[in-house]
Amino acid sequence: MTRSLIENSISINIHSLKKDLKEARLRKPVDGCFNVRNNGRSGILNYRLEYEDGKIYLTVFADEIPQRIELVEHGLRYGERFYLLCGCGTRNNSLYLKGKYFACRHCQKLTYKSTTINPRSDSGALFDQHNRLLKVMDYREAIGNRIFYRSKYTKKFNRFMKLCTRAGLYQEVIAALKLLEMINERRLQ
């Protein structure tokens, strides 16, 4: 039996609710929508955040039947963090839609695409290399144009450099290190 992939599933993420959670904590109902992608097609899921009985609930209107998901607050030293509570009782950052209801990846029996490929086989090695290159391109696009801060590479750009090294793009890493070296030499003159 093959398991479904997380990459092909519609998901909701707690980070998408960050701004609306501030309003919900003030006991105001908040309506909003998620932009979702599924197999290359995009769509919208409407939701509502409500404060009731000392708890915050997320109601997602994915089908005719709305699903109510409890949000659990976890105290940290510097504030609070929210999690989506799955029906099995686990706290999660993301819940996935399979069938009619959202649940965690374990309840939905979902797996990552990268775990289905053997990187030691010839075809698996090519696939793994291809995935690493895609990850590098996506990450570079996400970090934007700002790669320097106070004549040093930003943390995001340094992470990008590590991804390049893992993907075998050594020339790009060497070129970036030479550029940084030239900038520091000019600064010292």
Short mmCIF file of N, CA and C in Angstrom, two decimals, residues 8-166:
data_model
loop_
_atom_site.label_atom_id
_atom_site.label_comp_id
_atom_site.label_asym_id
_atom_site.label_seq_id
_atom_site.Cartn_x
_atom_site.Cartn_y
_atom_site.Cartn_z
N ASN A 8 1.36 16.74 -1.97
CA ASN A 8 0.16 16.74 -2.79
C ASN A 8 -1.11 17.03 -1.97
N SER A 9 -0.95 17.39 -0.71
CA SER A 9 -2.10 17.60 0.17
C SER A 9 -2.32 19.08 0.45
N ILE A 10 -3.57 19.43 0.67
CA ILE A 10 -3.92 20.79 1.10
C ILE A 10 -3.62 20.88 2.59
N SER A 11 -2.97 21.96 3.01
CA SER A 11 -2.62 22.10 4.42
C SER A 11 -3.00 23.48 4.94
N ILE A 12 -3.21 23.53 6.25
CA ILE A 12 -3.36 24.81 6.94
C ILE A 12 -2.23 24.89 7.95
N ASN A 13 -1.71 26.09 8.13
CA ASN A 13 -0.53 26.28 8.95
C ASN A 13 -0.81 27.35 9.99
N ILE A 14 -0.33 27.15 11.20
CA ILE A 14 -0.56 28.09 12.31
C ILE A 14 0.09 29.44 12.02
N HIS A 15 1.19 29.46 11.26
CA HIS A 15 1.89 30.70 10.97
C HIS A 15 1.05 31.63 10.08
N SER A 16 0.14 31.06 9.31
CA SER A 16 -0.74 31.87 8.46
C SER A 16 -1.76 32.64 9.29
N LEU A 17 -1.96 32.22 10.52
CA LEU A 17 -2.97 32.84 11.39
C LEU A 17 -2.38 33.86 12.36
N LYS A 18 -1.10 34.10 12.28
CA LYS A 18 -0.38 34.89 13.28
C LYS A 18 -1.04 36.24 13.57
N LYS A 19 -1.35 37.01 12.53
CA LYS A 19 -1.93 38.34 12.73
C LYS A 19 -3.35 38.25 13.30
N ASP A 20 -4.12 37.30 12.80
CA ASP A 20 -5.51 37.18 13.25
C ASP A 20 -5.61 36.66 14.69
N LEU A 21 -4.60 35.96 15.16
CA LEU A 21 -4.64 35.46 16.54
C LEU A 21 -4.63 36.59 17.56
N LYS A 22 -3.98 37.71 17.22
CA LYS A 22 -3.97 38.86 18.13
C LYS A 22 -5.39 39.37 18.36
N GLU A 23 -6.17 39.44 17.29
CA GLU A 23 -7.56 39.89 17.40
C GLU A 23 -8.40 38.87 18.16
N ALA A 24 -8.17 37.60 17.89
CA ALA A 24 -8.96 36.55 18.54
C ALA A 24 -8.70 36.52 20.04
N ARG A 25 -7.49 36.85 20.46
CA ARG A 25 -7.18 36.89 21.89
C ARG A 25 -7.93 38.01 22.60
N LEU A 26 -8.32 39.01 21.84
CA LEU A 26 -9.13 40.10 22.40
C LEU A 26 -10.61 39.75 22.40
N ARG A 27 -10.90 38.48 22.14
CA ARG A 27 -12.26 37.92 22.15
C ARG A 27 -13.14 38.47 21.04
N LYS A 28 -12.48 38.84 19.95
CA LYS A 28 -13.23 39.30 18.77
C LYS A 28 -13.22 38.19 17.73
N PRO A 29 -14.36 37.85 17.14
CA PRO A 29 -14.33 36.86 16.06
C PRO A 29 -13.65 37.45 14.82
N VAL A 30 -12.83 36.65 14.18
CA VAL A 30 -12.06 37.10 13.02
C VAL A 30 -12.34 36.16 11.86
N ASP A 31 -12.70 36.73 10.70
CA ASP A 31 -12.89 35.95 9.48
C ASP A 31 -11.70 36.18 8.56
N GLY A 32 -11.31 35.13 7.84
CA GLY A 32 -10.19 35.25 6.92
C GLY A 32 -10.20 34.12 5.92
N CYS A 33 -9.12 34.03 5.14
CA CYS A 33 -9.02 32.95 4.16
C CYS A 33 -7.57 32.53 3.99
N PHE A 34 -7.38 31.24 3.68
CA PHE A 34 -6.09 30.66 3.35
C PHE A 34 -5.99 30.56 1.84
N ASN A 35 -4.84 30.89 1.28
CA ASN A 35 -4.56 30.57 -0.13
C ASN A 35 -3.89 29.20 -0.13
N VAL A 36 -4.50 28.26 -0.82
CA VAL A 36 -3.98 26.89 -0.82
C VAL A 36 -3.66 26.45 -2.24
N ARG A 37 -2.72 25.49 -2.34
CA ARG A 37 -2.38 24.91 -3.63
C ARG A 37 -2.53 23.40 -3.51
N ASN A 38 -3.06 22.80 -4.57
CA ASN A 38 -3.20 21.35 -4.59
C ASN A 38 -2.99 20.87 -6.02
N ASN A 39 -1.93 20.09 -6.22
CA ASN A 39 -1.60 19.55 -7.54
C ASN A 39 -1.54 20.64 -8.61
N GLY A 40 -0.92 21.76 -8.28
CA GLY A 40 -0.74 22.83 -9.25
C GLY A 40 -1.89 23.80 -9.36
N ARG A 41 -3.03 23.49 -8.75
CA ARG A 41 -4.18 24.39 -8.80
C ARG A 41 -4.28 25.14 -7.48
N SER A 42 -4.62 26.42 -7.56
CA SER A 42 -4.75 27.21 -6.34
C SER A 42 -6.22 27.41 -6.00
N GLY A 43 -6.47 27.65 -4.73
CA GLY A 43 -7.83 27.86 -4.26
C GLY A 43 -7.82 28.64 -2.95
N ILE A 44 -9.01 28.85 -2.41
CA ILE A 44 -9.16 29.62 -1.18
C ILE A 44 -10.00 28.81 -0.19
N LEU A 45 -9.54 28.78 1.07
CA LEU A 45 -10.31 28.19 2.15
C LEU A 45 -10.68 29.30 3.13
N ASN A 46 -11.93 29.44 3.43
CA ASN A 46 -12.37 30.44 4.39
C ASN A 46 -12.29 29.87 5.80
N TYR A 47 -12.01 30.76 6.76
CA TYR A 47 -11.96 30.33 8.16
C TYR A 47 -12.50 31.42 9.06
N ARG A 48 -12.73 31.03 10.30
CA ARG A 48 -13.19 31.95 11.33
C ARG A 48 -12.50 31.57 12.64
N LEU A 49 -11.96 32.57 13.32
CA LEU A 49 -11.36 32.38 14.64
C LEU A 49 -12.32 32.93 15.68
N GLU A 50 -12.60 32.13 16.71
CA GLU A 50 -13.54 32.55 17.76
C GLU A 50 -12.96 32.21 19.13
N TYR A 51 -13.27 33.06 20.09
CA TYR A 51 -12.87 32.84 21.47
C TYR A 51 -14.10 32.34 22.23
N GLU A 52 -13.98 31.17 22.83
CA GLU A 52 -15.13 30.60 23.53
C GLU A 52 -14.65 29.74 24.70
N ASP A 53 -15.22 29.95 25.87
CA ASP A 53 -14.89 29.18 27.07
C ASP A 53 -13.39 29.20 27.40
N GLY A 54 -12.75 30.35 27.19
CA GLY A 54 -11.34 30.48 27.49
C GLY A 54 -10.41 29.85 26.46
N LYS A 55 -10.95 29.39 25.34
CA LYS A 55 -10.14 28.77 24.30
C LYS A 55 -10.41 29.44 22.96
N ILE A 56 -9.44 29.34 22.07
CA ILE A 56 -9.60 29.87 20.71
C ILE A 56 -9.84 28.70 19.77
N TYR A 57 -10.86 28.84 18.94
CA TYR A 57 -11.20 27.79 17.97
C TYR A 57 -11.08 28.33 16.56
N LEU A 58 -10.59 27.49 15.67
CA LEU A 58 -10.50 27.78 14.25
C LEU A 58 -11.56 26.94 13.55
N THR A 59 -12.48 27.60 12.85
CA THR A 59 -13.48 26.89 12.07
C THR A 59 -13.11 27.04 10.60
N VAL A 60 -12.86 25.91 9.94
CA VAL A 60 -12.45 25.91 8.54
C VAL A 60 -13.63 25.43 7.70
N PHE A 61 -13.93 26.17 6.64
CA PHE A 61 -15.03 25.84 5.75
C PHE A 61 -14.47 25.22 4.48
N ALA A 62 -14.04 23.93 4.59
CA ALA A 62 -13.42 23.24 3.46
C ALA A 62 -14.45 22.54 2.59
N ASP A 63 -15.51 22.10 3.16
CA ASP A 63 -16.56 21.39 2.45
C ASP A 63 -17.89 21.94 2.93
N GLU A 64 -18.96 21.23 2.68
CA GLU A 64 -20.26 21.70 3.17
C GLU A 64 -20.27 21.73 4.70
N ILE A 65 -19.53 20.80 5.31
CA ILE A 65 -19.51 20.69 6.77
C ILE A 65 -18.28 21.44 7.29
N PRO A 66 -18.47 22.50 8.07
CA PRO A 66 -17.30 23.20 8.64
C PRO A 66 -16.64 22.34 9.72
N GLN A 67 -15.32 22.42 9.80
CA GLN A 67 -14.58 21.68 10.81
C GLN A 67 -14.05 22.65 11.85
N ARG A 68 -14.24 22.31 13.12
CA ARG A 68 -13.79 23.15 14.23
C ARG A 68 -12.54 22.54 14.84
N ILE A 69 -11.48 23.35 14.88
CA ILE A 69 -10.18 22.90 15.38
C ILE A 69 -9.78 23.78 16.55
N GLU A 70 -9.40 23.15 17.64
CA GLU A 70 -8.98 23.91 18.81
C GLU A 70 -7.53 24.36 18.65
N LEU A 71 -7.24 25.58 19.10
CA LEU A 71 -5.88 26.10 19.12
C LEU A 71 -5.38 26.02 20.56
N VAL A 72 -4.21 25.44 20.74
CA VAL A 72 -3.64 25.27 22.07
C VAL A 72 -2.51 26.26 22.24
N GLU A 73 -2.52 26.94 23.39
CA GLU A 73 -1.49 27.93 23.68
C GLU A 73 -0.42 27.29 24.56
N HIS A 74 0.84 27.51 24.19
CA HIS A 74 1.96 26.96 24.94
C HIS A 74 2.84 28.13 25.38
N GLY A 75 3.04 28.27 26.68
CA GLY A 75 3.84 29.38 27.21
C GLY A 75 5.33 29.17 27.00
N LEU A 76 5.99 30.23 26.56
CA LEU A 76 7.44 30.23 26.40
C LEU A 76 8.02 31.36 27.25
N ARG A 77 9.32 31.44 27.35
CA ARG A 77 9.94 32.51 28.14
C ARG A 77 9.61 33.89 27.58
N TYR A 78 9.55 34.00 26.28
CA TYR A 78 9.38 35.30 25.64
C TYR A 78 7.97 35.54 25.13
N GLY A 79 7.01 34.73 25.51
CA GLY A 79 5.64 34.91 25.05
C GLY A 79 4.91 33.59 24.96
N GLU A 80 3.95 33.52 24.09
CA GLU A 80 3.19 32.31 23.88
C GLU A 80 3.30 31.85 22.44
N ARG A 81 3.04 30.59 22.25
CA ARG A 81 3.02 30.01 20.92
C ARG A 81 1.75 29.18 20.80
N PHE A 82 1.16 29.23 19.61
CA PHE A 82 -0.06 28.48 19.38
C PHE A 82 0.21 27.27 18.50
N TYR A 83 -0.56 26.23 18.74
CA TYR A 83 -0.52 25.01 17.93
C TYR A 83 -1.95 24.65 17.54
N LEU A 84 -2.07 23.93 16.42
CA LEU A 84 -3.35 23.36 16.01
C LEU A 84 -3.46 22.00 16.68
N LEU A 85 -4.59 21.73 17.31
CA LEU A 85 -4.78 20.47 18.01
C LEU A 85 -5.50 19.48 17.10
N CYS A 86 -4.85 18.37 16.82
CA CYS A 86 -5.44 17.33 15.98
C CYS A 86 -6.44 16.53 16.82
N GLY A 87 -7.30 15.81 16.16
CA GLY A 87 -8.29 14.97 16.85
C GLY A 87 -7.66 13.90 17.72
N CYS A 88 -6.42 13.48 17.39
CA CYS A 88 -5.72 12.47 18.19
C CYS A 88 -5.09 13.06 19.44
N GLY A 89 -5.09 14.40 19.56
CA GLY A 89 -4.56 15.05 20.75
C GLY A 89 -3.17 15.63 20.60
N THR A 90 -2.54 15.50 19.45
CA THR A 90 -1.19 16.05 19.27
C THR A 90 -1.25 17.51 18.83
N ARG A 91 -0.25 18.28 19.25
CA ARG A 91 -0.12 19.67 18.84
C ARG A 91 0.72 19.71 17.57
N ASN A 92 0.26 20.48 16.57
CA ASN A 92 0.93 20.53 15.28
C ASN A 92 0.98 21.94 14.75
N ASN A 93 2.00 22.22 13.92
CA ASN A 93 2.05 23.49 13.20
C ASN A 93 1.15 23.45 11.98
N SER A 94 1.00 22.27 11.38
CA SER A 94 0.19 22.12 10.16
C SER A 94 -0.76 20.95 10.29
N LEU A 95 -1.92 21.11 9.69
CA LEU A 95 -2.87 20.01 9.56
C LEU A 95 -3.17 19.86 8.08
N TYR A 96 -3.46 18.63 7.66
CA TYR A 96 -3.61 18.30 6.24
C TYR A 96 -5.01 17.79 5.96
N LEU A 97 -5.49 18.14 4.77
CA LEU A 97 -6.82 17.71 4.35
C LEU A 97 -6.70 16.46 3.50
N LYS A 98 -7.37 15.42 3.93
CA LYS A 98 -7.46 14.19 3.16
C LYS A 98 -8.87 13.67 3.39
N GLY A 99 -9.63 13.59 2.33
CA GLY A 99 -11.04 13.27 2.50
C GLY A 99 -11.79 14.55 2.85
N LYS A 100 -12.50 14.54 3.97
CA LYS A 100 -13.30 15.70 4.34
C LYS A 100 -12.77 16.47 5.54
N TYR A 101 -11.77 15.92 6.26
CA TYR A 101 -11.35 16.54 7.51
C TYR A 101 -9.85 16.80 7.55
N PHE A 102 -9.47 17.82 8.31
CA PHE A 102 -8.08 18.14 8.56
C PHE A 102 -7.59 17.33 9.75
N ALA A 103 -6.37 16.81 9.64
CA ALA A 103 -5.74 16.07 10.73
C ALA A 103 -4.23 16.13 10.52
N CYS A 104 -3.48 15.64 11.50
CA CYS A 104 -2.01 15.65 11.40
C CYS A 104 -1.55 14.62 10.37
N ARG A 105 -0.30 14.69 10.01
CA ARG A 105 0.21 13.81 8.95
C ARG A 105 0.22 12.35 9.38
N HIS A 106 0.31 12.09 10.67
CA HIS A 106 0.29 10.70 11.13
C HIS A 106 -1.12 10.12 11.02
N CYS A 107 -2.12 10.89 11.42
CA CYS A 107 -3.51 10.42 11.31
C CYS A 107 -3.92 10.24 9.86
N GLN A 108 -3.44 11.12 8.99
CA GLN A 108 -3.79 11.04 7.57
C GLN A 108 -2.91 10.04 6.81
N LYS A 109 -1.92 9.47 7.50
CA LYS A 109 -0.98 8.52 6.89
C LYS A 109 -0.27 9.14 5.67
N LEU A 110 0.29 10.33 5.90
CA LEU A 110 1.01 11.04 4.84
C LEU A 110 2.51 10.89 5.06
N THR A 111 3.26 10.94 3.98
CA THR A 111 4.71 10.86 4.06
C THR A 111 5.31 11.90 3.12
N TYR A 112 6.59 12.23 3.34
CA TYR A 112 7.28 13.17 2.48
C TYR A 112 7.79 12.46 1.24
N LYS A 113 7.84 13.17 0.13
CA LYS A 113 8.29 12.60 -1.12
C LYS A 113 9.73 12.11 -1.02
N SER A 114 10.55 12.85 -0.28
CA SER A 114 11.96 12.51 -0.19
C SER A 114 12.19 11.17 0.52
N THR A 115 11.25 10.71 1.34
CA THR A 115 11.43 9.44 2.04
C THR A 115 11.06 8.24 1.19
N THR A 116 10.49 8.48 0.02
CA THR A 116 10.07 7.37 -0.83
C THR A 116 11.14 6.99 -1.85
N ILE A 117 12.24 7.72 -1.90
CA ILE A 117 13.30 7.48 -2.88
C ILE A 117 14.55 6.97 -2.18
N ASN A 118 15.18 5.95 -2.75
CA ASN A 118 16.44 5.43 -2.25
C ASN A 118 17.58 6.22 -2.90
N PRO A 119 18.27 7.10 -2.16
CA PRO A 119 19.32 7.92 -2.78
C PRO A 119 20.56 7.13 -3.19
N ARG A 120 20.63 5.84 -2.83
CA ARG A 120 21.79 5.03 -3.18
C ARG A 120 21.65 4.37 -4.55
N SER A 121 20.43 4.31 -5.06
CA SER A 121 20.25 3.76 -6.40
C SER A 121 20.60 4.83 -7.43
N ASP A 122 20.84 4.42 -8.67
CA ASP A 122 21.22 5.37 -9.72
C ASP A 122 20.13 6.40 -9.96
N SER A 123 18.90 5.92 -10.14
CA SER A 123 17.80 6.86 -10.40
C SER A 123 17.49 7.69 -9.15
N GLY A 124 17.62 7.07 -7.99
CA GLY A 124 17.37 7.80 -6.74
C GLY A 124 18.38 8.90 -6.50
N ALA A 125 19.64 8.64 -6.87
CA ALA A 125 20.69 9.65 -6.71
C ALA A 125 20.42 10.85 -7.61
N LEU A 126 19.99 10.58 -8.85
CA LEU A 126 19.64 11.68 -9.76
C LEU A 126 18.46 12.47 -9.23
N PHE A 127 17.47 11.77 -8.74
CA PHE A 127 16.28 12.43 -8.19
C PHE A 127 16.65 13.27 -6.97
N ASP A 128 17.51 12.72 -6.10
CA ASP A 128 17.94 13.44 -4.91
C ASP A 128 18.71 14.71 -5.29
N GLN A 129 19.60 14.61 -6.26
CA GLN A 129 20.36 15.77 -6.74
C GLN A 129 19.42 16.83 -7.31
N HIS A 130 18.45 16.38 -8.09
CA HIS A 130 17.46 17.29 -8.67
C HIS A 130 16.66 18.01 -7.57
N ASN A 131 16.26 17.27 -6.56
CA ASN A 131 15.51 17.88 -5.45
C ASN A 131 16.35 18.90 -4.71
N ARG A 132 17.62 18.62 -4.52
CA ARG A 132 18.51 19.58 -3.84
C ARG A 132 18.65 20.86 -4.66
N LEU A 133 18.77 20.74 -5.95
CA LEU A 133 18.87 21.92 -6.81
C LEU A 133 17.58 22.75 -6.76
N LEU A 134 16.44 22.07 -6.78
CA LEU A 134 15.16 22.78 -6.67
C LEU A 134 15.05 23.50 -5.33
N LYS A 135 15.49 22.85 -4.27
CA LYS A 135 15.45 23.46 -2.95
C LYS A 135 16.33 24.71 -2.90
N VAL A 136 17.51 24.63 -3.50
CA VAL A 136 18.42 25.78 -3.56
C VAL A 136 17.78 26.94 -4.31
N MET A 137 17.17 26.64 -5.47
CA MET A 137 16.54 27.71 -6.26
C MET A 137 15.37 28.34 -5.51
N ASP A 138 14.55 27.53 -4.88
CA ASP A 138 13.41 28.07 -4.13
C ASP A 138 13.87 28.93 -2.96
N TYR A 139 14.92 28.46 -2.26
CA TYR A 139 15.41 29.21 -1.11
C TYR A 139 16.03 30.53 -1.54
N ARG A 140 16.78 30.52 -2.64
CA ARG A 140 17.40 31.77 -3.13
C ARG A 140 16.34 32.78 -3.51
N GLU A 141 15.27 32.32 -4.11
CA GLU A 141 14.17 33.21 -4.47
C GLU A 141 13.49 33.79 -3.23
N ALA A 142 13.40 32.98 -2.19
CA ALA A 142 12.71 33.41 -0.97
C ALA A 142 13.51 34.43 -0.16
N ILE A 143 14.85 34.39 -0.22
CA ILE A 143 15.62 35.31 0.62
C ILE A 143 15.69 36.71 0.05
N GLY A 144 15.34 36.90 -1.19
CA GLY A 144 15.30 38.25 -1.76
C GLY A 144 16.67 38.76 -2.16
N ASN A 145 16.78 40.09 -2.25
CA ASN A 145 18.01 40.71 -2.76
C ASN A 145 19.01 41.07 -1.67
N ARG A 146 18.56 41.17 -0.44
CA ARG A 146 19.47 41.59 0.62
C ARG A 146 20.28 40.40 1.10
N ILE A 147 21.56 40.41 0.73
CA ILE A 147 22.43 39.32 1.15
C ILE A 147 23.54 39.80 2.09
N PHE A 148 23.68 41.13 2.23
CA PHE A 148 24.71 41.69 3.10
C PHE A 148 24.07 42.49 4.24
N TYR A 149 24.73 42.42 5.39
CA TYR A 149 24.38 43.27 6.51
C TYR A 149 25.68 43.60 7.22
N ARG A 150 26.03 44.87 7.26
CA ARG A 150 27.28 45.34 7.87
C ARG A 150 28.50 44.59 7.30
N SER A 151 28.56 44.54 5.99
CA SER A 151 29.67 43.94 5.25
C SER A 151 29.85 42.45 5.52
N LYS A 152 28.81 41.79 5.98
CA LYS A 152 28.84 40.34 6.16
C LYS A 152 27.60 39.77 5.50
N TYR A 153 27.69 38.49 5.14
CA TYR A 153 26.52 37.83 4.59
C TYR A 153 25.47 37.64 5.69
N THR A 154 24.20 37.74 5.29
CA THR A 154 23.12 37.53 6.26
C THR A 154 23.04 36.05 6.63
N LYS A 155 22.34 35.76 7.72
CA LYS A 155 22.18 34.36 8.14
C LYS A 155 21.45 33.56 7.06
N LYS A 156 20.47 34.19 6.44
CA LYS A 156 19.72 33.50 5.39
C LYS A 156 20.63 33.16 4.21
N PHE A 157 21.52 34.09 3.85
CA PHE A 157 22.41 33.82 2.73
C PHE A 157 23.44 32.75 3.10
N ASN A 158 23.89 32.74 4.35
CA ASN A 158 24.81 31.68 4.78
C ASN A 158 24.13 30.32 4.72
N ARG A 159 22.85 30.28 5.07
CA ARG A 159 22.10 29.02 4.95
C ARG A 159 22.01 28.61 3.48
N PHE A 160 21.80 29.58 2.62
CA PHE A 160 21.76 29.32 1.18
C PHE A 160 23.10 28.73 0.70
N MET A 161 24.19 29.25 1.23
CA MET A 161 25.52 28.76 0.85
C MET A 161 25.69 27.30 1.28
N LYS A 162 25.18 26.95 2.46
CA LYS A 162 25.26 25.55 2.91
C LYS A 162 24.44 24.64 2.00
N LEU A 163 23.27 25.13 1.59
CA LEU A 163 22.45 24.34 0.67
C LEU A 163 23.16 24.15 -0.66
N CYS A 164 23.85 25.20 -1.13
CA CYS A 164 24.62 25.09 -2.37
C CYS A 164 25.73 24.05 -2.25
N THR A 165 26.40 24.03 -1.11
CA THR A 165 27.47 23.07 -0.89
C THR A 165 26.91 21.65 -0.92
N ARG A 166 25.77 21.43 -0.24
CA ARG A 166 25.17 20.09 -0.23
C ARG A 166 24.68 19.66 -1.61
#
